[in-house]
Short mmCIF file of C-alpha atoms and ligand atoms in Angstrom, two decimals:
data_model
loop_
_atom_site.label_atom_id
_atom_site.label_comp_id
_atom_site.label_asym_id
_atom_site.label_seq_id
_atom_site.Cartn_x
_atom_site.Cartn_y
_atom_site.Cartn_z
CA UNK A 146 -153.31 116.00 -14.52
CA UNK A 147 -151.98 114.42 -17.54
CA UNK A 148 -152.91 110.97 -18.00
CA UNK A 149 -150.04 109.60 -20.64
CA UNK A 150 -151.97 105.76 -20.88
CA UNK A 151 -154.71 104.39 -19.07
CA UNK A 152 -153.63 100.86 -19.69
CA UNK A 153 -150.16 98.95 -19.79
CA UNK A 154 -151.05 98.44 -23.53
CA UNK A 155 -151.34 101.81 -24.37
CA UNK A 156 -147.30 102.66 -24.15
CA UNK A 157 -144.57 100.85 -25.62
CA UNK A 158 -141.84 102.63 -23.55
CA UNK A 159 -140.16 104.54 -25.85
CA UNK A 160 -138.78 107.25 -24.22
CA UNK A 161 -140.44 110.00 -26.55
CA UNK A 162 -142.58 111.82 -24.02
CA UNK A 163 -139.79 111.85 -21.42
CA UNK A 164 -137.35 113.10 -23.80
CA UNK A 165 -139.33 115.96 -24.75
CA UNK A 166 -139.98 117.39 -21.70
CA UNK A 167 -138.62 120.75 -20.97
CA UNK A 168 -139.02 120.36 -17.10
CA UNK A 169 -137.92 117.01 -16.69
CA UNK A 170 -141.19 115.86 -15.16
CA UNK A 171 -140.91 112.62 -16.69
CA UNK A 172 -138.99 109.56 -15.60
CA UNK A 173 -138.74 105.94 -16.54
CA UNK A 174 -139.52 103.38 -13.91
CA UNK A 175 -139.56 99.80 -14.11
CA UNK A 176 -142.79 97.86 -13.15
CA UNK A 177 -143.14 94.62 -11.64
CA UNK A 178 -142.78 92.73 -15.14
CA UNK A 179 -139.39 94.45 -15.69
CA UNK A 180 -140.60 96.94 -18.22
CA UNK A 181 -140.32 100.79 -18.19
CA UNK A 182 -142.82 103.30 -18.46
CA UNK A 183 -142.77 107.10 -17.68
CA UNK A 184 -144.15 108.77 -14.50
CA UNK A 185 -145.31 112.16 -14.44
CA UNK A 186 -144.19 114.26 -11.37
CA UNK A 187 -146.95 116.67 -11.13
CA UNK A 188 -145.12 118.92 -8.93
CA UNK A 189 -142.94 119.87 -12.34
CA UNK A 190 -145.64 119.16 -14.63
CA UNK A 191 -146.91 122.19 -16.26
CA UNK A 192 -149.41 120.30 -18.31
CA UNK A 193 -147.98 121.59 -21.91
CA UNK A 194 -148.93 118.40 -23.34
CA UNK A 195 -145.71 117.63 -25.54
CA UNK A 196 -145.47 113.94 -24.04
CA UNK A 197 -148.76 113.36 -24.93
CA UNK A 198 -148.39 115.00 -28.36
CA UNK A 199 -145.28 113.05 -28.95
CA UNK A 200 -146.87 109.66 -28.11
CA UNK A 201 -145.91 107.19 -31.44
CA UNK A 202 -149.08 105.54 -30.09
CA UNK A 203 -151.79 108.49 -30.11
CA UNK A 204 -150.11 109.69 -33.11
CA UNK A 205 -150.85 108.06 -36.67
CA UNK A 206 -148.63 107.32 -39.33
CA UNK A 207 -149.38 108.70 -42.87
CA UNK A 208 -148.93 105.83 -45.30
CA UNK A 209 -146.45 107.59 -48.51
CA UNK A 210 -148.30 106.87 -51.23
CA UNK A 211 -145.69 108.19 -53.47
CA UNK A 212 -143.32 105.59 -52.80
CA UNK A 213 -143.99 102.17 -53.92
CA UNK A 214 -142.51 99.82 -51.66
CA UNK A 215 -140.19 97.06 -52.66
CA UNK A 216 -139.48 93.83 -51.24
CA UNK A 217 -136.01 91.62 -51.52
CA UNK A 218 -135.20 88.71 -50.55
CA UNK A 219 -131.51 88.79 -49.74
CA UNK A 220 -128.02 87.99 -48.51
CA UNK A 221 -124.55 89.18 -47.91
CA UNK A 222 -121.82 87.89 -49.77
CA UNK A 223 -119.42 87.51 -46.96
CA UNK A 224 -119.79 84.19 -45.70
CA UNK A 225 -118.37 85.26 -42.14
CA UNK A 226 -120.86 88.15 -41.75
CA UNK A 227 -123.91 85.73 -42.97
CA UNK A 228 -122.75 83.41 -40.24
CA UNK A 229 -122.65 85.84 -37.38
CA UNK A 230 -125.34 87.26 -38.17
CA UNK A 231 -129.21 86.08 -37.90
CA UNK A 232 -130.84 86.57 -40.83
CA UNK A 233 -129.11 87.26 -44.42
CA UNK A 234 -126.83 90.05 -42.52
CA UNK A 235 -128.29 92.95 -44.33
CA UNK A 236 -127.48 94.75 -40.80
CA UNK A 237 -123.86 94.77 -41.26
CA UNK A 238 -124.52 95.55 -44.65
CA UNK A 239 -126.23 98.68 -43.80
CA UNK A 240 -124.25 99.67 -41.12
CA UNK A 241 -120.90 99.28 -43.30
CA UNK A 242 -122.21 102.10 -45.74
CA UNK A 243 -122.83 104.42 -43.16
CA UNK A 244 -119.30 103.87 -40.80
CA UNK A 245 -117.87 104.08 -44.95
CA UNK A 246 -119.08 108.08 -44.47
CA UNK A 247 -117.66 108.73 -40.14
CA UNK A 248 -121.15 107.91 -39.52
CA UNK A 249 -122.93 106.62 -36.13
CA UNK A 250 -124.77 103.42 -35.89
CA UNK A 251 -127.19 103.57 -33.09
CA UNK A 252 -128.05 99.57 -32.33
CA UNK A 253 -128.86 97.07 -29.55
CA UNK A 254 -125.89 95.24 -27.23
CA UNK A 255 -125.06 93.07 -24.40
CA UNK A 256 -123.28 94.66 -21.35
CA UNK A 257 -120.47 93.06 -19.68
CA UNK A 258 -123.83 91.66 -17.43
CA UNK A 259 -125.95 90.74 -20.49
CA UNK A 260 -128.36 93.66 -19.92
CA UNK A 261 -129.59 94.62 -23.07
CA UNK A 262 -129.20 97.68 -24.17
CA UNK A 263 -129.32 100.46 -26.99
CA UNK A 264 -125.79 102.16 -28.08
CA UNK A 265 -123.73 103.86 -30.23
CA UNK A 266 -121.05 102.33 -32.26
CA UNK A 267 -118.21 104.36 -34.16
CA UNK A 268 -116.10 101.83 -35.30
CA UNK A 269 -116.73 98.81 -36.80
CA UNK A 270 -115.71 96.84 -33.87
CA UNK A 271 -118.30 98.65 -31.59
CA UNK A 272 -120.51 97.81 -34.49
CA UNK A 273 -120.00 94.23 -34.71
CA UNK A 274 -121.47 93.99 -30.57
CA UNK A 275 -124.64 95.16 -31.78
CA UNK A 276 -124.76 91.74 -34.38
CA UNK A 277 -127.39 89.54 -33.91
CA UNK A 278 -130.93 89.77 -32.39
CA UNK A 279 -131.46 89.84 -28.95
CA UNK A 280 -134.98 88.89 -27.99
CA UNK A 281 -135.73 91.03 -25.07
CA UNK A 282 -136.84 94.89 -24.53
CA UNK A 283 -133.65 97.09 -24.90
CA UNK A 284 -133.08 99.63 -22.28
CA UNK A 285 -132.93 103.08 -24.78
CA UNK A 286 -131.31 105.34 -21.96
CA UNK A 287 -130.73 108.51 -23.28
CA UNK A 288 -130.37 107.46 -27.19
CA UNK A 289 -132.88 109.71 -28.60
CA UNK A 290 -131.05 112.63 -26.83
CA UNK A 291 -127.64 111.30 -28.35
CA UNK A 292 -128.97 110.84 -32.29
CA UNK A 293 -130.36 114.57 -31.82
CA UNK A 294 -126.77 115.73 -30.77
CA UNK A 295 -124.96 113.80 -33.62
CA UNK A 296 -127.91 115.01 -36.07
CA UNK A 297 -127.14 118.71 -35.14
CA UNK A 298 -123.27 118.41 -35.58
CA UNK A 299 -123.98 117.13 -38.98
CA UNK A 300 -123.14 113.71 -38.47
CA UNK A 301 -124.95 110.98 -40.41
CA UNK A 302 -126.65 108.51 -38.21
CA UNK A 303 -128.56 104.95 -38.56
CA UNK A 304 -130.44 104.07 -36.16
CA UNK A 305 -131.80 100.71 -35.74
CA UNK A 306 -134.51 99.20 -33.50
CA UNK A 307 -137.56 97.52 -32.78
CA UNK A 308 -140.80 99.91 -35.09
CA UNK A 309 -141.86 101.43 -31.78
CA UNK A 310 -138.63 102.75 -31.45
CA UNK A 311 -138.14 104.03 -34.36
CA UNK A 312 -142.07 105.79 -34.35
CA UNK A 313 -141.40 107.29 -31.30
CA UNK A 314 -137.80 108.53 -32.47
CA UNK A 315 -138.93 110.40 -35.56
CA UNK A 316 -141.81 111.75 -33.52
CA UNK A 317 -139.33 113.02 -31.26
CA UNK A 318 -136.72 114.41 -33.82
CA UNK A 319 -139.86 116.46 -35.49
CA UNK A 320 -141.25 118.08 -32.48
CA UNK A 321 -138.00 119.08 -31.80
CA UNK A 322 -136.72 120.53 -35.42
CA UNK A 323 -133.79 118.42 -35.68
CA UNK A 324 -132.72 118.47 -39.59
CA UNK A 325 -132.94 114.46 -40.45
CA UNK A 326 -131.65 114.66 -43.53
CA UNK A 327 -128.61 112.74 -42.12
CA UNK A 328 -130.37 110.35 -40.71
CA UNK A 329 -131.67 106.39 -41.78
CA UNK A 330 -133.91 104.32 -39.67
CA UNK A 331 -133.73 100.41 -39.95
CA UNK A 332 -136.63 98.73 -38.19
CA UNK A 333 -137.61 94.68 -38.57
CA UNK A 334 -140.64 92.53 -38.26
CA UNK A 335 -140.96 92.02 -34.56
CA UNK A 336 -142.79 89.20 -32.86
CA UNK A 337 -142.94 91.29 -29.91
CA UNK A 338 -140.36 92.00 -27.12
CA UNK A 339 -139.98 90.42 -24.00
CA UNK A 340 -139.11 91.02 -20.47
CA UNK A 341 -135.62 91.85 -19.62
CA UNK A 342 -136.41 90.87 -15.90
CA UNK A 343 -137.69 87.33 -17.04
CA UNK A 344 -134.36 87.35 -19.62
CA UNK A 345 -131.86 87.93 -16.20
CA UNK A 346 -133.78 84.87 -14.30
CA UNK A 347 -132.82 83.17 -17.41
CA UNK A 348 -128.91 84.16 -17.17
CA UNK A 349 -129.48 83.15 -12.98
CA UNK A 350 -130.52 79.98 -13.74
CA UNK A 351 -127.99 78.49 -16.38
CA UNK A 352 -124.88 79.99 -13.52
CA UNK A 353 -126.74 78.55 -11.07
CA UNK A 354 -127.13 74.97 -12.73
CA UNK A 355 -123.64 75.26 -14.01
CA UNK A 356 -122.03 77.00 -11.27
CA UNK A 357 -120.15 79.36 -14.04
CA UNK A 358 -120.87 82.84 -15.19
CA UNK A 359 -122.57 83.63 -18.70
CA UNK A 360 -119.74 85.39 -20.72
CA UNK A 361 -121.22 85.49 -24.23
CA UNK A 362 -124.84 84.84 -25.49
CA UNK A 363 -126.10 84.23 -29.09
CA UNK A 364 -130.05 84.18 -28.90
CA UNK A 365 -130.09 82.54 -32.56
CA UNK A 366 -126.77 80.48 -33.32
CA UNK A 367 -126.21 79.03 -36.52
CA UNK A 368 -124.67 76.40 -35.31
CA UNK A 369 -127.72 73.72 -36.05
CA UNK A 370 -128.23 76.11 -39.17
CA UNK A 371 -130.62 79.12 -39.76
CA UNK A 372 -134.09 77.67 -39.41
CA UNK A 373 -133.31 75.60 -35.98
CA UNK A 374 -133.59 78.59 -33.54
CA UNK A 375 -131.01 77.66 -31.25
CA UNK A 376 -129.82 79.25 -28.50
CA UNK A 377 -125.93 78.93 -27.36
CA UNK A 378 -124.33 80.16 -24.09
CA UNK A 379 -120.40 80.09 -23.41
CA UNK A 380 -119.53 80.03 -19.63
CA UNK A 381 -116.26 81.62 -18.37
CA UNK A 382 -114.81 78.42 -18.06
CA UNK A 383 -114.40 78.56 -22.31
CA UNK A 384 -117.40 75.85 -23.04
CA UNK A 385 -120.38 76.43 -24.24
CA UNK A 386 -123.85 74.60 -24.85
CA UNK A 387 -126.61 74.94 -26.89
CA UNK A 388 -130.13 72.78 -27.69
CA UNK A 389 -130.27 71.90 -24.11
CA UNK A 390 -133.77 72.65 -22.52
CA UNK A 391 -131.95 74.48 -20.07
CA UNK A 392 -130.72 76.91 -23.19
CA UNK A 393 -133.83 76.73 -24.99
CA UNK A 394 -136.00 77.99 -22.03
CA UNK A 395 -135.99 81.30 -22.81
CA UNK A 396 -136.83 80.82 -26.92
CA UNK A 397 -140.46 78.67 -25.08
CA UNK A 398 -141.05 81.75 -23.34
CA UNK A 399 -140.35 84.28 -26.35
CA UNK A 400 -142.55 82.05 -28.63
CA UNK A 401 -145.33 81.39 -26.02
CA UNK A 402 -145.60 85.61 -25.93
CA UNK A 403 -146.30 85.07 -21.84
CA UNK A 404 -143.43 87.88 -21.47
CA UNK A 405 -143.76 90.12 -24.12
CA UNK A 406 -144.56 93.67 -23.26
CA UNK A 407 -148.28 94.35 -22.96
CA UNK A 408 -148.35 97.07 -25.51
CA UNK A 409 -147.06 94.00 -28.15
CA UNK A 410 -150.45 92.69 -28.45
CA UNK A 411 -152.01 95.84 -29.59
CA UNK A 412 -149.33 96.55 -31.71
CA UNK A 413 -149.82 99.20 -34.35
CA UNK A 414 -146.66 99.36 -36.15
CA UNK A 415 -147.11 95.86 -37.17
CA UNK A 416 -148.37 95.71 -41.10
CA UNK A 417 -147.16 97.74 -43.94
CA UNK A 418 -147.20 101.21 -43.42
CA UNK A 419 -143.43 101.88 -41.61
CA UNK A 420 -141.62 104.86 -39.98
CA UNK A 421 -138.43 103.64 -40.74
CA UNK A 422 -136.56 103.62 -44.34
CA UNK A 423 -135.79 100.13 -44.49
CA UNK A 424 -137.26 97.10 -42.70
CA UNK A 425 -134.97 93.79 -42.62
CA UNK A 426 -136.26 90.10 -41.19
CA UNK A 427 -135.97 86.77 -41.58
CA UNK A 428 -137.45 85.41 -44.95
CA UNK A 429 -139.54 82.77 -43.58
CA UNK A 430 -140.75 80.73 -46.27
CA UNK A 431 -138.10 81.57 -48.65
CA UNK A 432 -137.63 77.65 -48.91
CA UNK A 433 -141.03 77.45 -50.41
CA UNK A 434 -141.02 80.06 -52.83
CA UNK A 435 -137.20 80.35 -53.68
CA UNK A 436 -136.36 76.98 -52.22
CA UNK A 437 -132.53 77.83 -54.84
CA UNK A 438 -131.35 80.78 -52.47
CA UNK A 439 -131.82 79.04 -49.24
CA UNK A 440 -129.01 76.72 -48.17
CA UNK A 441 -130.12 77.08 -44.17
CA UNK A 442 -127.19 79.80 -43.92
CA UNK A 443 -129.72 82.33 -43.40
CA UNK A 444 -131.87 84.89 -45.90
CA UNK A 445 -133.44 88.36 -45.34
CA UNK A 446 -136.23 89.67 -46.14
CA UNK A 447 -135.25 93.36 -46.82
CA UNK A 448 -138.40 95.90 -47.30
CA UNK A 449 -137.57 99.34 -48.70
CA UNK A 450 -139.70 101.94 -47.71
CA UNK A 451 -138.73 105.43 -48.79
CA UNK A 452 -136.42 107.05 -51.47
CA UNK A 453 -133.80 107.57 -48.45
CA UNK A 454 -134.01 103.57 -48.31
CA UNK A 455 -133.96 102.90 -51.90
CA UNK A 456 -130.58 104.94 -52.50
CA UNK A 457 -128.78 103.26 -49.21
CA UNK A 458 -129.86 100.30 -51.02
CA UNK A 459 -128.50 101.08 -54.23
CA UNK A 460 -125.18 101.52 -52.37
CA UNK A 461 -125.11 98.09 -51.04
CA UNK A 462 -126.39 95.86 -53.54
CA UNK A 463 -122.69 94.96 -54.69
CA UNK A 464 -122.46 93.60 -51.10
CA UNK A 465 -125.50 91.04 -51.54
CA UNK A 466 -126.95 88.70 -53.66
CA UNK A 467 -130.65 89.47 -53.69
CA UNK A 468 -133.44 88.78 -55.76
CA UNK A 469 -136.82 90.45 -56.15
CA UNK A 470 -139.89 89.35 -53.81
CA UNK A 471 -143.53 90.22 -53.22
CA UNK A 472 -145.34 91.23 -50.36
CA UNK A 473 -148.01 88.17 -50.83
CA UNK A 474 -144.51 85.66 -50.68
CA UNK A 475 -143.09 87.15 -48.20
CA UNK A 476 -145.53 87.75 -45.34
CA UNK A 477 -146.00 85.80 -42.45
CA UNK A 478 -148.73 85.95 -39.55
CA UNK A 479 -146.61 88.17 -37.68
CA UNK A 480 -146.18 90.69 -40.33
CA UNK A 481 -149.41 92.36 -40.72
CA UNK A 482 -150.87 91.87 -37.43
CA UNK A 483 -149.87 92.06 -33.59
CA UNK A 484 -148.96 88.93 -32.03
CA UNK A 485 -151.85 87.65 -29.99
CA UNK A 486 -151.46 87.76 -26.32
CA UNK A 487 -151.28 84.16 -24.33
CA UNK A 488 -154.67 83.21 -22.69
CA UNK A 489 -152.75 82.89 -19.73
CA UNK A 490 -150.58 85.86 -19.43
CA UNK A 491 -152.25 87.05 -16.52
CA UNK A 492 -152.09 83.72 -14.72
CA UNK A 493 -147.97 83.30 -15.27
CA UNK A 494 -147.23 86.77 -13.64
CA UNK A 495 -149.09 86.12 -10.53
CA UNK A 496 -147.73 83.01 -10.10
CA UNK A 497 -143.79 84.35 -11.18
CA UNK A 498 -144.83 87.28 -8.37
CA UNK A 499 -145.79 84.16 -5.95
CA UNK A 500 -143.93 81.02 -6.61
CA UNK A 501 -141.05 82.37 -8.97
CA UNK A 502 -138.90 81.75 -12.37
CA UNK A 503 -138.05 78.24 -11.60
CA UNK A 504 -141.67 77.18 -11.00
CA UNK A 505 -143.29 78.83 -14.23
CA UNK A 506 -140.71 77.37 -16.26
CA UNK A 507 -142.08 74.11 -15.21
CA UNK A 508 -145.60 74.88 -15.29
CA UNK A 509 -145.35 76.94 -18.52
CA UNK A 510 -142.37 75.61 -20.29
CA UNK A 511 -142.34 71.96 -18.92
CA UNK A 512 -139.34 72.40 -17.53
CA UNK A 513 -140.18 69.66 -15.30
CA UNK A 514 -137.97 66.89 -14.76
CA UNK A 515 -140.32 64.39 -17.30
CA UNK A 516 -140.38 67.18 -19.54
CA UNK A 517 -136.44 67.65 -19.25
CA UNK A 518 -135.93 63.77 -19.54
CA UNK A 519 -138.68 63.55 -22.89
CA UNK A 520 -136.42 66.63 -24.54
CA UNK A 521 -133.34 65.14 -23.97
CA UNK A 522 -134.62 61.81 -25.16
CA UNK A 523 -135.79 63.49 -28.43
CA UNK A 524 -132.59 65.10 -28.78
CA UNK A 525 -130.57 61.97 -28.77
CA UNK A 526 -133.57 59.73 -30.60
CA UNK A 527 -133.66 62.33 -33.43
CA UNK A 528 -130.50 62.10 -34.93
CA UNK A 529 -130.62 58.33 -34.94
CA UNK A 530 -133.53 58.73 -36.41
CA UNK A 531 -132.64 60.97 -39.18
CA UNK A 532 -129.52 58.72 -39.38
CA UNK A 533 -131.34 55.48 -40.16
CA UNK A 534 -133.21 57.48 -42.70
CA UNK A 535 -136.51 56.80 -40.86
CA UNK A 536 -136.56 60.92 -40.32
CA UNK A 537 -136.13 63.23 -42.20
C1 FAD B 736 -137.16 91.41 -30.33
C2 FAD B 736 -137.04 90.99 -31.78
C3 FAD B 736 -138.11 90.35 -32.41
C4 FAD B 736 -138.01 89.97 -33.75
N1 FAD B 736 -139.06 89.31 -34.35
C5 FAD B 736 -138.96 88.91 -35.63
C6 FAD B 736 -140.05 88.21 -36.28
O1 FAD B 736 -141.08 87.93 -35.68
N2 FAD B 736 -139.90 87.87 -37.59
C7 FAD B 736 -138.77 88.17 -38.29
O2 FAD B 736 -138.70 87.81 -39.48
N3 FAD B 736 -137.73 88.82 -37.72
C8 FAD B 736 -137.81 89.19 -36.40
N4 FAD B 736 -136.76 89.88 -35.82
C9 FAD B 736 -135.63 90.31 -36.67
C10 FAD B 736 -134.58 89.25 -36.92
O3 FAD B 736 -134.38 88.47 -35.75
C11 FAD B 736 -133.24 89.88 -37.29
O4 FAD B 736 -132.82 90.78 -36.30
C12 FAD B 736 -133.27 90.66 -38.54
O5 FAD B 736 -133.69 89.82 -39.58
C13 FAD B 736 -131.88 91.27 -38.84
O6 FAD B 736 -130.97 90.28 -39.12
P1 FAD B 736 -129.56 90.58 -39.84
O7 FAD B 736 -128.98 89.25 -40.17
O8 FAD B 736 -129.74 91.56 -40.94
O9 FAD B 736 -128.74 91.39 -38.78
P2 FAD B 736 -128.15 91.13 -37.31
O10 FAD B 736 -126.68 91.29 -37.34
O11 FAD B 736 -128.66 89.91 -36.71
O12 FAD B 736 -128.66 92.48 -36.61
C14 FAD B 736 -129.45 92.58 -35.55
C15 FAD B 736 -130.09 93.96 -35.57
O13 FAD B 736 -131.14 93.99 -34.64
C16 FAD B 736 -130.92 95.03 -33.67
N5 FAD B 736 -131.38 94.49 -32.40
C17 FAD B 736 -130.94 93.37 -31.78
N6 FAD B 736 -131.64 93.16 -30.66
C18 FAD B 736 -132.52 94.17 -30.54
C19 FAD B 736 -133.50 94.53 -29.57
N7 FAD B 736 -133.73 93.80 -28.49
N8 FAD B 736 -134.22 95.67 -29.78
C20 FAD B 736 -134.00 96.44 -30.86
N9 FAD B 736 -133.09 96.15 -31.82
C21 FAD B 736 -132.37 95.02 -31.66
C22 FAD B 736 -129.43 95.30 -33.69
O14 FAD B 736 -129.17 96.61 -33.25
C23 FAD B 736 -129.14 95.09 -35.17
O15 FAD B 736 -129.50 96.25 -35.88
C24 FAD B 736 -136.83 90.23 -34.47
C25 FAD B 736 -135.74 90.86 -33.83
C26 FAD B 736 -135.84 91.23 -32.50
C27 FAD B 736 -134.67 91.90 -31.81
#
């Protein structure tokens, strides 16, 4: 019988093994955590042992030591694009050179009910739904099918996601043959990704405290600038709120790592070596080193990893200011290792499966109501504060 991971940490769910099989033996189910992972029906299974082969995470990545890597820190010149976007905006960047040539940009959206999910955008209106980070798991469906199909009609594809992804994309575009000439991966650094069952109690919660539906969500506004990470919701009655504990709920959880995938803290696509051509992020730190390009509107850090990479690059750089950075500058914790697992991981998910959202919020989150009260209190003392110039 084919045993495709022993442990939760073992897969990251990306689709690669089910994709591959020529029986269809494979299917994704959700577990109790809200995260995917493929089954094996034995009754198809003929035990060739493509899934396994196919596997990002049994399979190692060969560092090219022919290209030297090079590290930016950067920013696009369009002031609206840098605004709606969360970092420096070197996605739209990207994706502009490639919809320049009838190309496909593969990316990660919000469905009319804020699931979160992977797509394909021809225009640059489809594009522009696929903006901004959205800090949960994306459902892939049947995208590594679709980028096969537009790679065999000779269309030129990017395809952007989280390093998993992208491993377990190329793995799957190899084993099957597909020419890749046409094709550019974009991954980023990724704290990890979190559950997209926890991320719908967190939609529940704000309707049900404001008695509205979410319409529009922006995990990382820029309305309190680039390096508050704020959170904004607009209701279907045309407001909208953000910095509220209520809002910021779910950025607790995604920093705490309590609902991040399992296979997050074992990650082994954190670090240098990369499957994809180019890796963009947010330059944190770029205050201290190049404190002259930061004005809190938001800068990238934008990693070029293969010649593919460099020349997409070249073809952008008249659509950024950018200067030259270093790896040692650059790199945060996050960068070169996995994110390390909460001590209490285990504990939250038995008590979510027993007592529910509302109650680990409070024990996890303090969303209690002294903890609401103390939050709002510092959000009101704070800019008194700063305005008396005791804060700064
Ligand atoms: C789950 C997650 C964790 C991240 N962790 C870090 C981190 O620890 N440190 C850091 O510096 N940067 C991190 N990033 C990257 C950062 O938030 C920005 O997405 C990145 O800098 C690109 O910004 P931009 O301004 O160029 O483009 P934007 O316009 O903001 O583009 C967003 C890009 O991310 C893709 N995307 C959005 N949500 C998802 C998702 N759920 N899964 C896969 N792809 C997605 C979109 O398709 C698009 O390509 C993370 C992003 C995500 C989604």
């Amino acid at each position: 019988m084919i045993v495709l991971f022993e442990n939760k940490e073992e897969c990251t769910g990306c689709t690669a093994c089910k994709h591959v099989c020529k029986k269809n033996a494979i299917t994704m189910q959700t577990d109790e955590e809200g995260f995917q992972y493929p089954h094996v029906d034995e009754k198809l299974c003929v035990n060739c042992m493509m899934c396994v082969k196919v596997c990002p995470i049994k399979v190692d990545k060969q560092e090219d030591k022919l290209f030297q890597q090079q590290v930016y820190a950067a920013k696009n010149k369009n002031h609206d694009v840098l605004m709606s976007s969360t970092s420096g905006g070197m996605f739209t960047a990207i994706s502009d050179s490639v919809l320049a040539h009838n190309g496909y940009i593969y990316g990660v959206k919000f469905d009319e009910n804020l699931n979160v999910i992977h797509n394909r955008a021809e225009t640059a209106q489809q594009r522009d739904e696929q903006k901004g980070s959205k800090y949960v798991q994306s459902d892939l469906s049947d995208t590594f099918i679709q980028v096969k199909n537009d790679l065999e009609k000779g269309k030129q594809v990017l395809f952007t996601g989280t390093p998993c992804q992208n491993a377990g994309l190329i793995n799957f575009l190899q084993n099957q043959k597909t020419n890749c000439a046409n094709l550019v991966q974009c991954d980023f650094v990724c704290h990890h990704t979190p559950s997209p069952l926890i991320w719908k109690d967190h939609i529940h919660l704000i309707e049900s405290k404001t008695g509205r539906k979410v319409v529009k969500y922006e995990c990382r506004s820029k309305v309190k600038g680039w390096h508050a990470h704020t959170e904004r919701y607009y209701l279907d009655d045309g407001t909208d709120s953000y910095k509220t504990k209520l809002s910021q709920n779910f950025t607790d959880l995604f920093d705490s790592a309590l609902v991040s995938r399992p296979a997050c803290q074992i990650c082994k696509f954190s670090g240098k070596a990369r499957f994809s051509d180019i890796t963009i992020a947010d330059y944190w730190g770029i205050e201290k080193c190049n404190p002259e390009f930061d004005n809190n509107t938001g800068v990238s850090l934008l990693i070029i990893n293969s010649e593919r990479g460099m020349k997409l690059f070249e073809v952008i750089r008249h659509k950024i200011d950018c200067i030259e950075s270093t790896f040692e500058d650059a790199f945060r914790v996050n960068h070169s290792k996995p994110s390390k697992a909460h001590p209490m991981r285990k504990e939250f998910w038995e008590d979510y499966k027993n007592k529910g959202y509302v109650f680990v919020l409070k024990k996890y989150v303090d969303y209690s109501i002294p903890g609401r009260i103390y939050w709002n209190f510092k959000k009101i003392v704070r800019p008194v504060l700063k305005f008396c110039g005791i804060r700064k």
